[in-house]
Short mmCIF file of C-alpha atoms (C1' of nucleotides) in Angstrom, two decimals:
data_model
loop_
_atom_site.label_atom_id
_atom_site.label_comp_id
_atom_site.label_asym_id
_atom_site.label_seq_id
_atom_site.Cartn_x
_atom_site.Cartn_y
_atom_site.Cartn_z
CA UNK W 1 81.37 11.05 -84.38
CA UNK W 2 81.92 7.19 -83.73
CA UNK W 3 83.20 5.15 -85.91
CA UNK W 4 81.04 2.35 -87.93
CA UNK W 5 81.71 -1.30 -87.73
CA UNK W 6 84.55 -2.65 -89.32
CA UNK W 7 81.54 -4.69 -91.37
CA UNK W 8 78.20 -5.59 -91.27
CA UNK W 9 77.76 -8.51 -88.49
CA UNK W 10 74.68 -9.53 -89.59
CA UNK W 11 74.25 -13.29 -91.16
CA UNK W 12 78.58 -13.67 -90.87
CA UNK W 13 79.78 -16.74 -89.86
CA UNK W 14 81.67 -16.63 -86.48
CA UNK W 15 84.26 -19.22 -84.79
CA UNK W 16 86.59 -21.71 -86.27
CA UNK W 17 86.75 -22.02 -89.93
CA UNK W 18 85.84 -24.57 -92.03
CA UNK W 19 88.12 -26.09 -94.53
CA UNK W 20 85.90 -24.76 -97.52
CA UNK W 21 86.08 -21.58 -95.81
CA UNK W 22 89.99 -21.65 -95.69
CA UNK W 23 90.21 -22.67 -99.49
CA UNK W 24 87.91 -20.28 -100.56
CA UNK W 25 90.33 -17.83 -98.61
CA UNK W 26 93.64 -19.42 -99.87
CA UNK W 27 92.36 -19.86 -103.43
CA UNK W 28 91.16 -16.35 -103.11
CA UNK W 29 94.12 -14.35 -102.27
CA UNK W 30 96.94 -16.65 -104.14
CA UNK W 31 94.65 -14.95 -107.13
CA UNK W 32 94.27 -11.23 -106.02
CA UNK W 33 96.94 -10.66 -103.52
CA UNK W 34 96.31 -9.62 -100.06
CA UNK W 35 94.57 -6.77 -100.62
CA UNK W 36 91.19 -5.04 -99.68
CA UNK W 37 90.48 -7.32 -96.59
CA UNK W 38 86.77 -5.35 -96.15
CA UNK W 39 85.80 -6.40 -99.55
CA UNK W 40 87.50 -9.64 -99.60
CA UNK W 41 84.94 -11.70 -98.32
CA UNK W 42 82.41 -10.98 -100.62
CA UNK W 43 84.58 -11.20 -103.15
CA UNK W 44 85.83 -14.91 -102.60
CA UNK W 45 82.34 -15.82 -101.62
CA UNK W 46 83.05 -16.35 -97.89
CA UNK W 47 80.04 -14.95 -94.85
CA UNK W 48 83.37 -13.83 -92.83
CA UNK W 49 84.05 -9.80 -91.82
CA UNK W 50 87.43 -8.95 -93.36
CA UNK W 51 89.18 -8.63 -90.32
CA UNK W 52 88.91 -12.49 -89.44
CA UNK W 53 89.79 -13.39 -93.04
CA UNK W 54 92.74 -11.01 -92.66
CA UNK W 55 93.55 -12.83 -88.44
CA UNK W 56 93.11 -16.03 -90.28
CA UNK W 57 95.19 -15.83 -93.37
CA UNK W 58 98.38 -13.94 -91.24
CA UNK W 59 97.88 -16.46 -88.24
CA UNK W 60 96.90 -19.36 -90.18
CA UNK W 61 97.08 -20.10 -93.32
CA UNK W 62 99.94 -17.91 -94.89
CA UNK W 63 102.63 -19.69 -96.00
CA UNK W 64 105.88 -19.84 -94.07
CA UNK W 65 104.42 -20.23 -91.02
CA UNK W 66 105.71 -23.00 -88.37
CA UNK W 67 103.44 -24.77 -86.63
CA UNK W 68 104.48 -26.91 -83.08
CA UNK W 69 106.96 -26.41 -80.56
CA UNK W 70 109.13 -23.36 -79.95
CA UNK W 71 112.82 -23.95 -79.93
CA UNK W 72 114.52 -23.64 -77.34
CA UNK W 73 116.48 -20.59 -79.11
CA UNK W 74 113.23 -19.05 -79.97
CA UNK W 75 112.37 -19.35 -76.11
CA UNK W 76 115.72 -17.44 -75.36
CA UNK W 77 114.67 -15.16 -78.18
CA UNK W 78 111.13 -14.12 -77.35
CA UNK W 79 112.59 -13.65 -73.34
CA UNK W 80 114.96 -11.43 -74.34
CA UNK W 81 112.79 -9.15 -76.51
CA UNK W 82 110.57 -9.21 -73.98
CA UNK W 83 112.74 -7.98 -71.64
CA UNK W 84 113.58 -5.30 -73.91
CA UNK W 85 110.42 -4.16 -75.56
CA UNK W 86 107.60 -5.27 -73.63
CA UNK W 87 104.48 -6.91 -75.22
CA UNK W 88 105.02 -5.87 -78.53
CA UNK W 89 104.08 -8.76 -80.05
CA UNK W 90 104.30 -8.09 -83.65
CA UNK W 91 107.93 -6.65 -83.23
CA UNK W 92 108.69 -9.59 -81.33
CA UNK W 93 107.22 -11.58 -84.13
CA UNK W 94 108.90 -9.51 -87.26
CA UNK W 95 112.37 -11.33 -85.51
CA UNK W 96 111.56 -14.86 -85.82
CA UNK W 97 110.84 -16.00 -89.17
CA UNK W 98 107.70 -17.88 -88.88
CA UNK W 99 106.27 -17.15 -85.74
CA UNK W 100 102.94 -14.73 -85.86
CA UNK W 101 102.73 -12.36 -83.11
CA UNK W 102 99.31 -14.15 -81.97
CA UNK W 103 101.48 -17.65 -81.55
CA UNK W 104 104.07 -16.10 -79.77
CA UNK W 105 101.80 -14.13 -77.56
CA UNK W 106 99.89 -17.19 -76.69
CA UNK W 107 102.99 -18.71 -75.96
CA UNK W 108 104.40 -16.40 -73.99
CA UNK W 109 100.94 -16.41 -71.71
CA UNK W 110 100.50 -19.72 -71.37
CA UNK W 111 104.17 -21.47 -71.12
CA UNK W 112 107.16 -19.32 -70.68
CA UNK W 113 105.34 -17.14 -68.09
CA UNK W 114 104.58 -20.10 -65.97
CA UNK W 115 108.43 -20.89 -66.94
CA UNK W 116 109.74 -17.46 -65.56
CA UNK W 117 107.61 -17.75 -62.70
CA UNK W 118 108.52 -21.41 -61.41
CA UNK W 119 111.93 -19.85 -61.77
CA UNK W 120 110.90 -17.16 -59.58
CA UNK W 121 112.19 -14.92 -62.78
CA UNK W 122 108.52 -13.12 -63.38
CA UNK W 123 109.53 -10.52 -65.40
CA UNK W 124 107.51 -6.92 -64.75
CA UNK W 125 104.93 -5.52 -67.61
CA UNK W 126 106.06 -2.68 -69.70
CA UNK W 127 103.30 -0.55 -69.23
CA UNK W 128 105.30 2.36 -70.18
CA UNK W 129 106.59 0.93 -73.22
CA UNK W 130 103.30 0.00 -74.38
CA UNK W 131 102.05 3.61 -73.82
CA UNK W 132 104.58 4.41 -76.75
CA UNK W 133 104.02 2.33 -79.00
CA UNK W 134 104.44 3.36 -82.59
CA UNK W 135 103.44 1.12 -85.75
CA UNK W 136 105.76 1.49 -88.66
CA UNK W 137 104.66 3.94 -91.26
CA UNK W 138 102.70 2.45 -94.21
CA UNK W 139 104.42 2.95 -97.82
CA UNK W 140 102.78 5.98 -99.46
CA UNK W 141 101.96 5.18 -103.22
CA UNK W 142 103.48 7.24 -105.71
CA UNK W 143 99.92 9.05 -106.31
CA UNK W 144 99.21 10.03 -103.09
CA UNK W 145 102.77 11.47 -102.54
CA UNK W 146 102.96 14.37 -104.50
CA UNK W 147 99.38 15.87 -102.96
CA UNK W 148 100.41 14.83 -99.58
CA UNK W 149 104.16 16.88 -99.72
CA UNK W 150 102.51 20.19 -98.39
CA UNK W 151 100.73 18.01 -95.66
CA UNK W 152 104.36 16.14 -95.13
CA UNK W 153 105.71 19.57 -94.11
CA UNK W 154 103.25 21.20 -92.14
CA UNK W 155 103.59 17.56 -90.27
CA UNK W 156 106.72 17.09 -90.04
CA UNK W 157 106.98 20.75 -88.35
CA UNK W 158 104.54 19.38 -85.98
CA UNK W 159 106.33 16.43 -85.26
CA UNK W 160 109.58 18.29 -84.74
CA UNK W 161 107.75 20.57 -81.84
CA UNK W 162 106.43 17.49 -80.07
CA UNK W 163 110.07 15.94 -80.15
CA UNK W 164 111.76 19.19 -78.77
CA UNK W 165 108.42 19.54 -76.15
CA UNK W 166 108.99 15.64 -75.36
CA UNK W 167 113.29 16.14 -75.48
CA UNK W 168 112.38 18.32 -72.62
CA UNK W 169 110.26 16.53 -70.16
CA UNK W 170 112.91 13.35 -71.26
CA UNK W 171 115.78 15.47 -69.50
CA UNK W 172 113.55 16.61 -66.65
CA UNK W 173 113.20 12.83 -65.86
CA UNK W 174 116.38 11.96 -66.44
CA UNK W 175 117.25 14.01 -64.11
CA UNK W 176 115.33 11.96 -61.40
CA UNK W 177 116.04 8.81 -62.59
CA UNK W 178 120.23 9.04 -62.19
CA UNK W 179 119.56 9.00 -58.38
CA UNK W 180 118.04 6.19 -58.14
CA UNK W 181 119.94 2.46 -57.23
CA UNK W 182 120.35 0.85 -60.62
CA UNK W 183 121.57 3.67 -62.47
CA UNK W 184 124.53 2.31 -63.20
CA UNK W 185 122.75 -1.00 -65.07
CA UNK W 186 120.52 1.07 -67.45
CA UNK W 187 123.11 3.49 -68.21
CA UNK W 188 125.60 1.16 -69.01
CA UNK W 189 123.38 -0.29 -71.44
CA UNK W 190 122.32 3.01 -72.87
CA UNK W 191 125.98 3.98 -73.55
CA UNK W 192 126.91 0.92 -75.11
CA UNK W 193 123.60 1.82 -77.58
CA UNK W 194 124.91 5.22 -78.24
CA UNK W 195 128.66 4.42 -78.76
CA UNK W 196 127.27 2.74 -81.60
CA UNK W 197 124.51 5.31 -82.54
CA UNK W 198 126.18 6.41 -85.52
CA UNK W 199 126.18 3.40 -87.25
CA UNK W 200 122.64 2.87 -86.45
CA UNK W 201 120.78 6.01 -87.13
CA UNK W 202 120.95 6.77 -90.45
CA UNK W 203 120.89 5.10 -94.51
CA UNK W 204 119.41 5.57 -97.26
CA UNK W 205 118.48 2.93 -100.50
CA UNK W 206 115.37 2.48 -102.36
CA UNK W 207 113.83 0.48 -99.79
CA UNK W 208 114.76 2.35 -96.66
CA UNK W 209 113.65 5.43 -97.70
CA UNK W 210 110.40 6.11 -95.93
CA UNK W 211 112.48 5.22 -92.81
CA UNK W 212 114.73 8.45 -93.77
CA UNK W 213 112.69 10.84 -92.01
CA UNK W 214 111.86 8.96 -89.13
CA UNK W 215 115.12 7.66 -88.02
CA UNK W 216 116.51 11.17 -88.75
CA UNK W 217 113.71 12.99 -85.84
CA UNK W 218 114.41 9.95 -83.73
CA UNK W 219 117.88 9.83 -84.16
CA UNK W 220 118.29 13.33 -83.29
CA UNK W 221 116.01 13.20 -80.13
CA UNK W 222 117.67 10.32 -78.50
CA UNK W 223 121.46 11.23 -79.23
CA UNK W 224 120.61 14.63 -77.23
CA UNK W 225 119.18 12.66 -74.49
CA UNK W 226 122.22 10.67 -74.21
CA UNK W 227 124.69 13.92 -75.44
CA UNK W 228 125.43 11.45 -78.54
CA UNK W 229 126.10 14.05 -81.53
CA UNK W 230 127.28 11.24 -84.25
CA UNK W 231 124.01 11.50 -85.85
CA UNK W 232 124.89 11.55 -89.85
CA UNK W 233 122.74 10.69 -92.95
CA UNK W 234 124.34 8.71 -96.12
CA UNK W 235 122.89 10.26 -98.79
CA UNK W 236 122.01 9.08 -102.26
CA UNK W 237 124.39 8.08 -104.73
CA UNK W 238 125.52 5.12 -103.02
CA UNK W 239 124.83 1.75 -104.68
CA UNK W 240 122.64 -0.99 -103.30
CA UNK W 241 125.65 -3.66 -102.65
CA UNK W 242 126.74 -0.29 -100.33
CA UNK W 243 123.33 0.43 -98.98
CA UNK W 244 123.11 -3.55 -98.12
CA UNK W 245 126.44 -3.58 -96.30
CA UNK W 246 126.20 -0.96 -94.05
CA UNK W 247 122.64 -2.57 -93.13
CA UNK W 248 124.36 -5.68 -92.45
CA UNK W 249 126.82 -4.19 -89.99
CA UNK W 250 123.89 -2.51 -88.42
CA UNK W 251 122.88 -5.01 -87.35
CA UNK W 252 125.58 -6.72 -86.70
CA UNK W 253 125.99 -4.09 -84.20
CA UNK W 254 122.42 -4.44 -82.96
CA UNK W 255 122.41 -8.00 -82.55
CA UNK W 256 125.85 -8.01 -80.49
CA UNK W 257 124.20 -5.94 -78.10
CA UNK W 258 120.80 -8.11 -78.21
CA UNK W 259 122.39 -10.71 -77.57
CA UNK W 260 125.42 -10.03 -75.42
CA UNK W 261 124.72 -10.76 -71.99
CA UNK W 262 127.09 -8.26 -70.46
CA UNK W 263 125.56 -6.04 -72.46
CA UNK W 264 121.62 -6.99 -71.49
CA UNK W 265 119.87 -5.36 -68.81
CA UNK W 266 120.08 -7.63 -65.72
CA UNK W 267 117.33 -9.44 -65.48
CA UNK W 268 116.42 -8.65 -62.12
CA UNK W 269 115.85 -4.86 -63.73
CA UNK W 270 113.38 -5.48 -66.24
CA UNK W 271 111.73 -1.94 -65.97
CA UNK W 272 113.80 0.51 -66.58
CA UNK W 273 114.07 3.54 -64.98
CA UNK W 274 115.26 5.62 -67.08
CA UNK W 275 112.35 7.05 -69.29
CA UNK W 276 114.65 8.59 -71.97
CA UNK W 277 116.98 5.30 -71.64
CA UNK W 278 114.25 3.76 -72.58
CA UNK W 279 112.87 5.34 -75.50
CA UNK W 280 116.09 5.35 -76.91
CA UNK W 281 116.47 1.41 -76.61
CA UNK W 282 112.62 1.53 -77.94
CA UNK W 283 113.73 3.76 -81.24
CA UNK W 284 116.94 1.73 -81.79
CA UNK W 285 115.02 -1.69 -81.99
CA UNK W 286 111.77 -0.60 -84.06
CA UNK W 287 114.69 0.89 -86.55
CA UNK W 288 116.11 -2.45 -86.34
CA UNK W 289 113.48 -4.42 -86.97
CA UNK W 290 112.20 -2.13 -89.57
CA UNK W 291 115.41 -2.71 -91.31
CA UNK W 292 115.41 -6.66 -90.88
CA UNK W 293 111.61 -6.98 -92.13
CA UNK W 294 112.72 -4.37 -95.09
CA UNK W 295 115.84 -5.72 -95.93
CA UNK W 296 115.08 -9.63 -95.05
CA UNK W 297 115.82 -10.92 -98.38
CA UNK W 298 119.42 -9.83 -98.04
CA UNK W 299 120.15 -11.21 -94.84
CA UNK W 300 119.10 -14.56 -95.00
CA UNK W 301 122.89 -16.11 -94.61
CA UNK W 302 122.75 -13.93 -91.53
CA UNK W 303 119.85 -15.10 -89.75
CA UNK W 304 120.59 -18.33 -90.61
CA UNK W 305 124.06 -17.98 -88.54
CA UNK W 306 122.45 -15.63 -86.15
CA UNK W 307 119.70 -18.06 -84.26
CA UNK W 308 120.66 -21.03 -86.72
CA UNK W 309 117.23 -20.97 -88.99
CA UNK W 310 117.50 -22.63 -92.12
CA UNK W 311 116.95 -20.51 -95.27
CA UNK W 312 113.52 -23.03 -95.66
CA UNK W 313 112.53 -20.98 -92.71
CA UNK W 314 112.81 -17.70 -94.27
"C1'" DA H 1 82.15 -44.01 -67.83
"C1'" DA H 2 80.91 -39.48 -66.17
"C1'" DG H 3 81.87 -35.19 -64.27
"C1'" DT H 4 85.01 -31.54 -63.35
"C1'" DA H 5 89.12 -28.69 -63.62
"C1'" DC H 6 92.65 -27.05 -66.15
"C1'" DA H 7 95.41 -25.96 -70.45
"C1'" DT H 8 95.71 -24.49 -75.00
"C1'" DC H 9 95.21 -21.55 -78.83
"C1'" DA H 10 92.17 -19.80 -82.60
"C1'" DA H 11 89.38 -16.11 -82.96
"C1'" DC H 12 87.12 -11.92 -81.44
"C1'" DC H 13 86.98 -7.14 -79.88
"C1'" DG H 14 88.05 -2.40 -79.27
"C1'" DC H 15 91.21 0.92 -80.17
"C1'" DA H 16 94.91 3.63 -82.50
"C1'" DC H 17 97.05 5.05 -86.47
"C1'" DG H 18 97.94 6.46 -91.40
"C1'" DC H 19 95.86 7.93 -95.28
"C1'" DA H 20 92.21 9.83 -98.33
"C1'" DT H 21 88.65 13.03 -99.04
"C1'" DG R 1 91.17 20.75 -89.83
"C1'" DA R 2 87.45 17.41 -89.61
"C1'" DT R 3 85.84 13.17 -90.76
"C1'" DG R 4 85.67 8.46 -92.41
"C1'" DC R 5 87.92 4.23 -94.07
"C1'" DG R 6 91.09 0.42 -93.98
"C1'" DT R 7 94.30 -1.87 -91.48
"C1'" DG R 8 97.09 -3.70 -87.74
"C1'" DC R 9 97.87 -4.31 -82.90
"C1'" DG R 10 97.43 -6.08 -78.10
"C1'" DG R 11 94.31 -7.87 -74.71
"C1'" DT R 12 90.83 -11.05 -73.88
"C1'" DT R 13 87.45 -14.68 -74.61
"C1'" DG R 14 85.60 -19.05 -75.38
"C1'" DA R 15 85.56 -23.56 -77.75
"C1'" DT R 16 87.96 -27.62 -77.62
"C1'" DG R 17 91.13 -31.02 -75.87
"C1'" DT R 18 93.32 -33.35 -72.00
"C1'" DA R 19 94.14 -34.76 -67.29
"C1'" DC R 20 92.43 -35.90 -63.10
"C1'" DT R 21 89.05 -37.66 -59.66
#
DNA sequence: AAGTACATCAACCGCACGCAT
DNA sequence: GATGCGTGCGGTTGATGTACT
C-alpha cells in the first residue's frame, strides 16, 4: 500500500518564506519546542507542510547557525570527511558546529568541487558508502520501552543473523580485494583503526546508552573482519566524570587518525577497495560522531583546540 | 540599457527508517 | 507481521542575483 502525502498540498504556500512566515515559525517553536512538525503549521498559523517548516527552521532560522564564508579549516574539514564517508551530509554536518548539512552540501557542489577539480584532485563518489547508510537510532521514550523489550529481542536476533550472513560475504570480498594494487594504503589505514578498536568500541553512561547495543553488534562484526578481538564493554557503575573521560580519549584517538595525514587514505585512493575496510572506517566514524553530537556539551574546550572554534560557536 | 549565461543557495521531492498500532 | 505515521536524509530543482556581451 503507498504511502500518503507527508500533508495536504492543497492551498500551502510554496517557495521562499516571508518574514511573517519565519516569525510565526520562530515565535512558534521558542514556545512549544520542536516538536510535531506535521501539526506545526496549523498550529502556529502558517499555510506551510511541516516538512518545509521543519527544512526551514534546521537550515535557517535555528539558532547557532553561521551564515557566510567557510573557513578555510572547515574547507580542509568537509574534504577530508568526504574523503572518508562519502556524501553523508548530515554526518559531515554533526562535525562542524554550525554548518547544516544542506549548506555544506551546497558548498561542496558548487565551490570545493570546482576547487578539487581545477586541482585536477576530483575526488570519486561513494556510491557504496551511500548504499549503507544508517541513520542513528531515535531515543525510545520510557513508555514505549518496556512494550517494545520482546520486539528488542526477537530484533536484535535478527540483526545478529544479518551481521554473521553479512561477516561472511565481508571475508569473501576481502579475500579479492588483498590482490589488488593499493592494498597496502587501505590496510594500513584499517590497522591503524583497529589497533585502537578497543578504545573505541565500547562505553556506557546515561547518555550513551542506546548506542550500547549498536556499537556492541558493530564492534564485534568489524574486529572479526580485521581479526581485532579487543572488543570489551565498561559496564555500569562507573561515574559520569569516568564515562566523560574515556569519551574524550576516544576521540582523541579518532581525531588523530582523522586528521593525521600519514594516517589518511591517499588521496589519489578515494574509493576504497576494501568493502569490509570500509565498513569498518564507516562504523568507527558514525560511533564517533554519535558520541560528539551526544556528548557535545562536554567537549567544547576540545573542539575549540581541535579546529580552533570558539565556544560562541558551539 | 537589454539580453543572455552562469552561479548560488533556499527549498522541494522522494525515499528509507524507526516506532506505534 | 503488516501497515501507517512522523521524521530525517540526500539528490535535485528553480528562483534570484551577478557577470558578461
Amino acid at each position: 500500500m503507498g504511502r500518503k502525502p507527508c500533508c495536504s498540498k492543497e492551498g500551502l504556500r510554496k517557495g521562499t518564506w516571508t518574514a511573517k512566515e519565519d516569525k510565526l515559525l520562530t515565535d512558534y517553536i521558542k514556545e512549544h519546542g520542536e516538536v510535531g512538525w506535521r501539526s506545526l503549521p496549523i498550529k502556529a498559523g502558517l499555510l506551510r507542510c511541516g516538512k518545509s517548516c521543519r527544512l526551514r527552521w534546521v537550515n535557517y532560522l535555528k539558532p547557532g547557525i553561521k551564515r557566510g564564508n567557510f573557513t578555510p579549516e572547515e574547507e580542509d574539514l568537509i574534504i577530508r570527511l568526504y574523503n572518508l564517508l562519502g556524501s553523508r551530509w548530515s554526518l559531515i554536518a554533526g562535525r562542524i558546529p554550525g554548518r547544516t548539512d544542506n549548506d555544506i552540501k551546497n558548498y561542496w557542489n558548487t565551490h570545493l568541487l570546482k576547487k578539487l577539480k581545477s586541482q585536477g584532485l576530483e575526488p570519486k563518489r561513494h556510491k557504496s558508502l551511500a548504499k549503507h547508510m544508517r541513520r542513528p537510532k531515535h531515543k525510545a521514550n520510557v513508555s514505549s520501552q518496556n512494550n517494545q523489550k520482546s520486539n528488542k529481542e526477537k530484533k536484535k536476533r535478527k540483526k545478529q543473523v544479518k551481521i554473521e550472513k553479512n561477516c561472511n560475504i565481508i571475508e569473501d570480498k576481502e579475500q579479492v580485494a588483498k590482490k589488488t594494487e593499493n592494498q597496502w594504503h587501505t590496510q594500513d589505514f584499517a590497522q591503524k583503526i583497529s589497533a585502537n578498536n578497543h578504545d573505541i568500541t565500547c562505553s556506557s553512561s546515561s547518555n550513551t546508552a542506546t548506542l550500547q547495543d549498536g556499537i556492541s553488534s558493530r564492534a564485534a562484526s568489524t574486529s572479526e573482519v580485521v581479526n581485532c578481538n579487543n572488543v570489551h564493554c565498561s559496564s555500569s557503575g562507573q561515574n559520569v566524570e569516568e564515562n566523560d573521560n574515556e569519551i574524550y580519549e576516544k576521540l582523541q584517538v579518532i581525531d588523530e587518525l582523522l586528521l593525521n595525514d600519514n594516517c589518511l587514505p591517499p588521496t589519489e585512493c578515494t574509493e576504497f577497495n576494501s568493502e569490509s575496510q570500509m565498513l569498518l572506517m564507516e562504523n568507527v566514524y558514525e560511533e564517533y560522531f554519535q558520541l560528539v553530537s551526544e556528548n557535545s556539551y562536554h567537549f567544547q574546550d576540545y573542539a575549540h583546540s581541535f579546529v580552533g572554534f570558539s565556544q560562541d560557536d558551539l
